[in-house]
């Protein structure tokens, strides 16, 4: 997805934040399973494997939120710099966006199937989910497919494929200008590092 000129910090933040929905969904399911089995809303102080898993899920959720913040902060920094010091780089967007729904199903919904086993084997269930996500992350580190980032979409940014010359690029496009720039040439600034394939778009004024 991202080339190796894109900073490792940016790539990791993107992938970890993309798993945020799965952590939240699994945390909700785990809590519901606890209520069903214990008939209690407020957990007791007794340490169990389910509670350990729940605590780990909370930590993973916080890490994913922090990763999303890293992405948004980087976008804001480059976008503000772009507004005051217009870059002269230009690229052309494709007309398709929101691609990779099947990948989203694999990365977010498939792990939820594993939560069926969390009630009986919570630790092994969580480990299997993390292994699936690690495998997906490894795959996307070494492929040109796009892993949808639903939290980023909710915060107002879409990823659209495009080109700068003959080089394939990933354009982070604000929602408010998306429909106006699809299939057109746009100005951009680098996001993931100089000469990477990851850029932020601003419509020509």
Short mmCIF file of C-alpha atoms in Angstrom, two decimals:
data_model
loop_
_atom_site.label_atom_id
_atom_site.label_comp_id
_atom_site.label_asym_id
_atom_site.label_seq_id
_atom_site.Cartn_x
_atom_site.Cartn_y
_atom_site.Cartn_z
CA UNK A 1 0.00 0.00 0.00
CA UNK A 2 2.54 2.58 1.15
CA UNK A 3 5.99 2.54 -0.39
CA UNK A 4 9.09 2.25 1.77
CA UNK A 5 9.83 5.97 1.38
CA UNK A 6 6.79 6.63 3.54
CA UNK A 7 7.92 6.92 7.16
CA UNK A 8 7.50 3.80 9.28
CA UNK A 9 5.75 5.82 12.00
CA UNK A 10 3.12 7.02 9.52
CA UNK A 11 2.56 3.53 8.11
CA UNK A 12 2.20 1.93 11.53
CA UNK A 13 -0.14 4.67 12.73
CA UNK A 14 -2.35 4.19 9.67
CA UNK A 15 -2.60 0.42 10.00
CA UNK A 16 -3.14 0.40 13.77
CA UNK A 17 -5.82 3.09 13.59
CA UNK A 18 -7.62 1.16 10.84
CA UNK A 19 -8.22 -1.67 13.33
CA UNK A 20 -9.94 0.65 15.82
CA UNK A 21 -13.50 -0.47 14.88
CA UNK A 22 -12.67 -4.13 15.46
CA UNK A 23 -11.26 -3.40 18.94
CA UNK A 24 -14.38 -1.44 19.90
CA UNK A 25 -16.76 -4.08 18.51
CA UNK A 26 -14.92 -6.93 20.21
CA UNK A 27 -14.81 -5.01 23.50
CA UNK A 28 -18.59 -4.52 23.35
CA UNK A 29 -19.19 -8.20 22.55
CA UNK A 30 -16.84 -9.29 25.34
CA UNK A 31 -18.70 -7.11 27.84
CA UNK A 32 -22.10 -8.43 26.71
CA UNK A 33 -20.83 -12.00 27.05
CA UNK A 34 -19.65 -11.19 30.57
CA UNK A 35 -23.09 -9.85 31.53
CA UNK A 36 -24.79 -12.92 30.07
CA UNK A 37 -22.57 -15.37 31.90
CA UNK A 38 -22.20 -13.58 35.26
CA UNK A 39 -25.59 -11.81 35.42
CA UNK A 40 -23.72 -8.72 36.63
CA UNK A 41 -23.33 -5.28 35.04
CA UNK A 42 -20.44 -4.13 37.24
CA UNK A 43 -17.48 -6.55 37.20
CA UNK A 44 -16.16 -7.96 40.46
CA UNK A 45 -12.57 -7.45 41.57
CA UNK A 46 -11.68 -11.08 40.96
CA UNK A 47 -9.12 -11.40 38.15
CA UNK A 48 -10.18 -13.74 35.35
CA UNK A 49 -8.96 -14.40 31.82
CA UNK A 50 -11.96 -12.51 30.40
CA UNK A 51 -11.08 -9.43 32.41
CA UNK A 52 -7.46 -9.62 31.29
CA UNK A 53 -8.64 -9.75 27.68
CA UNK A 54 -10.96 -6.79 28.29
CA UNK A 55 -8.12 -4.73 29.78
CA UNK A 56 -5.90 -5.59 26.79
CA UNK A 57 -8.69 -4.52 24.44
CA UNK A 58 -8.97 -1.18 26.25
CA UNK A 59 -5.22 -0.65 25.84
CA UNK A 60 -5.40 -1.58 22.14
CA UNK A 61 -8.29 0.84 21.65
CA UNK A 62 -6.33 3.66 23.28
CA UNK A 63 -3.28 2.88 21.12
CA UNK A 64 -5.49 2.90 18.01
CA UNK A 65 -7.00 6.26 19.00
CA UNK A 66 -3.51 7.67 19.56
CA UNK A 67 -2.41 6.34 16.15
CA UNK A 68 -5.39 8.07 14.53
CA UNK A 69 -4.38 11.27 16.27
CA UNK A 70 -0.87 10.96 14.81
CA UNK A 71 -2.34 10.70 11.30
CA UNK A 72 -4.71 13.65 11.79
CA UNK A 73 -1.98 15.80 13.33
CA UNK A 74 0.33 15.09 10.41
CA UNK A 75 -2.44 15.92 7.94
CA UNK A 76 -3.19 19.20 9.72
CA UNK A 77 0.48 20.20 9.87
CA UNK A 78 1.06 19.58 6.18
CA UNK A 79 -2.26 21.11 5.17
CA UNK A 80 -1.58 24.31 7.15
CA UNK A 81 1.91 24.52 5.66
CA UNK A 82 0.44 23.94 2.24
CA UNK A 83 -2.03 26.81 2.65
CA UNK A 84 0.68 29.30 3.56
CA UNK A 85 3.41 28.01 1.24
CA UNK A 86 1.78 26.54 -1.84
CA UNK A 87 3.67 23.62 -3.26
CA UNK A 88 4.02 23.44 -7.03
CA UNK A 89 3.69 19.66 -7.24
CA UNK A 90 0.65 18.50 -9.13
CA UNK A 91 -0.92 15.10 -9.63
CA UNK A 92 -4.06 13.63 -11.15
CA UNK A 93 -6.70 11.74 -9.21
CA UNK A 94 -8.61 8.72 -10.40
CA UNK A 95 -12.41 8.82 -10.33
CA UNK A 96 -12.93 5.95 -7.88
CA UNK A 97 -12.84 6.21 -4.11
CA UNK A 98 -13.86 4.08 -1.10
CA UNK A 99 -12.31 1.04 -2.77
CA UNK A 100 -11.33 -2.00 -0.72
CA UNK A 101 -14.61 -2.91 0.96
CA UNK A 102 -13.71 -6.60 0.78
CA UNK A 103 -10.47 -5.78 2.54
CA UNK A 104 -12.44 -4.00 5.23
CA UNK A 105 -14.53 -7.13 5.74
CA UNK A 106 -11.36 -9.15 6.16
CA UNK A 107 -9.61 -6.71 8.47
CA UNK A 108 -12.51 -5.74 10.72
CA UNK A 109 -15.49 -8.09 10.43
CA UNK A 110 -13.67 -11.41 10.03
CA UNK A 111 -11.92 -11.09 13.40
CA UNK A 112 -15.34 -10.61 14.99
CA UNK A 113 -16.18 -14.17 14.04
CA UNK A 114 -13.39 -15.25 16.34
CA UNK A 115 -15.14 -13.55 19.25
CA UNK A 116 -17.51 -16.51 19.29
CA UNK A 117 -14.70 -18.36 21.03
CA UNK A 118 -13.79 -15.54 23.41
CA UNK A 119 -16.49 -16.60 25.87
CA UNK A 120 -14.91 -20.06 26.29
CA UNK A 121 -11.26 -19.35 25.45
CA UNK A 122 -10.81 -15.58 25.79
CA UNK A 123 -7.01 -15.38 25.66
CA UNK A 124 -6.63 -17.75 22.70
CA UNK A 125 -9.48 -15.91 20.95
CA UNK A 126 -7.75 -12.55 21.38
CA UNK A 127 -4.40 -13.96 20.26
CA UNK A 128 -6.00 -15.35 17.09
CA UNK A 129 -7.51 -11.93 16.32
CA UNK A 130 -4.16 -10.19 16.76
CA UNK A 131 -2.45 -12.80 14.57
CA UNK A 132 -4.99 -12.20 11.81
CA UNK A 133 -4.43 -8.44 12.03
CA UNK A 134 -0.65 -8.80 12.12
CA UNK A 135 -0.83 -10.99 9.00
CA UNK A 136 -2.99 -8.41 7.24
CA UNK A 137 -0.62 -5.61 8.21
CA UNK A 138 2.36 -7.59 6.89
CA UNK A 139 0.49 -8.21 3.63
CA UNK A 140 -0.44 -4.55 3.12
CA UNK A 141 3.09 -3.43 3.91
CA UNK A 142 4.10 -5.40 0.82
CA UNK A 143 1.21 -4.87 -1.60
CA UNK A 144 -0.43 -2.13 -3.64
CA UNK A 145 -3.92 -2.83 -2.29
CA UNK A 146 -5.59 -0.22 -0.09
CA UNK A 147 -6.66 -1.08 3.44
CA UNK A 148 -9.72 1.08 4.22
CA UNK A 149 -9.39 3.21 7.33
CA UNK A 150 -12.94 3.74 8.59
CA UNK A 151 -11.99 6.04 11.51
CA UNK A 152 -10.10 8.29 9.09
CA UNK A 153 -13.14 8.34 6.81
CA UNK A 154 -15.36 9.42 9.73
CA UNK A 155 -12.97 12.28 10.48
CA UNK A 156 -13.39 13.61 6.95
CA UNK A 157 -10.63 12.18 4.76
CA UNK A 158 -10.81 9.78 1.82
CA UNK A 159 -7.96 7.94 0.12
CA UNK A 160 -8.01 8.16 -3.67
CA UNK A 161 -5.51 6.57 -6.03
CA UNK A 162 -3.83 8.79 -8.58
CA UNK A 163 -0.58 9.54 -10.36
CA UNK A 164 2.21 12.06 -10.44
CA UNK A 165 3.69 11.55 -13.84
CA UNK A 166 3.89 7.77 -14.10
CA UNK A 167 4.21 7.16 -10.36
CA UNK A 168 1.20 5.76 -8.52
CA UNK A 169 0.21 7.81 -5.48
CA UNK A 170 -2.24 7.72 -2.58
CA UNK A 171 -4.02 11.06 -2.18
CA UNK A 172 -5.62 11.95 1.16
CA UNK A 173 -8.56 14.10 0.07
CA UNK A 174 -10.76 16.17 2.44
CA UNK A 175 -14.43 15.21 2.17
CA UNK A 176 -15.55 18.77 1.43
CA UNK A 177 -13.66 18.91 -1.87
CA UNK A 178 -13.76 15.22 -2.85
CA UNK A 179 -16.44 15.32 -5.55
CA UNK A 180 -14.96 18.48 -7.07
CA UNK A 181 -11.49 17.02 -7.63
CA UNK A 182 -12.11 13.42 -8.73
CA UNK A 183 -10.48 12.80 -12.09
CA UNK A 184 -8.78 16.21 -12.03
CA UNK A 185 -5.31 17.61 -11.46
CA UNK A 186 -4.65 18.84 -7.92
CA UNK A 187 -1.89 20.44 -5.91
CA UNK A 188 -0.44 18.32 -3.12
CA UNK A 189 2.09 18.18 -0.30
CA UNK A 190 3.87 15.06 0.95
CA UNK A 191 2.49 13.39 4.07
CA UNK A 192 4.52 10.29 4.81
CA UNK A 193 7.92 11.77 4.00
CA UNK A 194 9.56 13.57 1.11
CA UNK A 195 9.15 11.71 -2.20
CA UNK A 196 6.85 9.10 -0.65
CA UNK A 197 3.68 7.93 -2.36
CA UNK A 198 1.45 9.50 0.31
CA UNK A 199 0.21 13.08 -0.09
CA UNK A 200 -2.46 15.52 1.11
CA UNK A 201 -4.57 17.30 -1.50
CA UNK A 202 -5.82 20.86 -1.71
CA UNK A 203 -8.03 22.06 -4.54
CA UNK A 204 -6.62 24.75 -6.79
CA UNK A 205 -7.90 28.18 -5.81
#
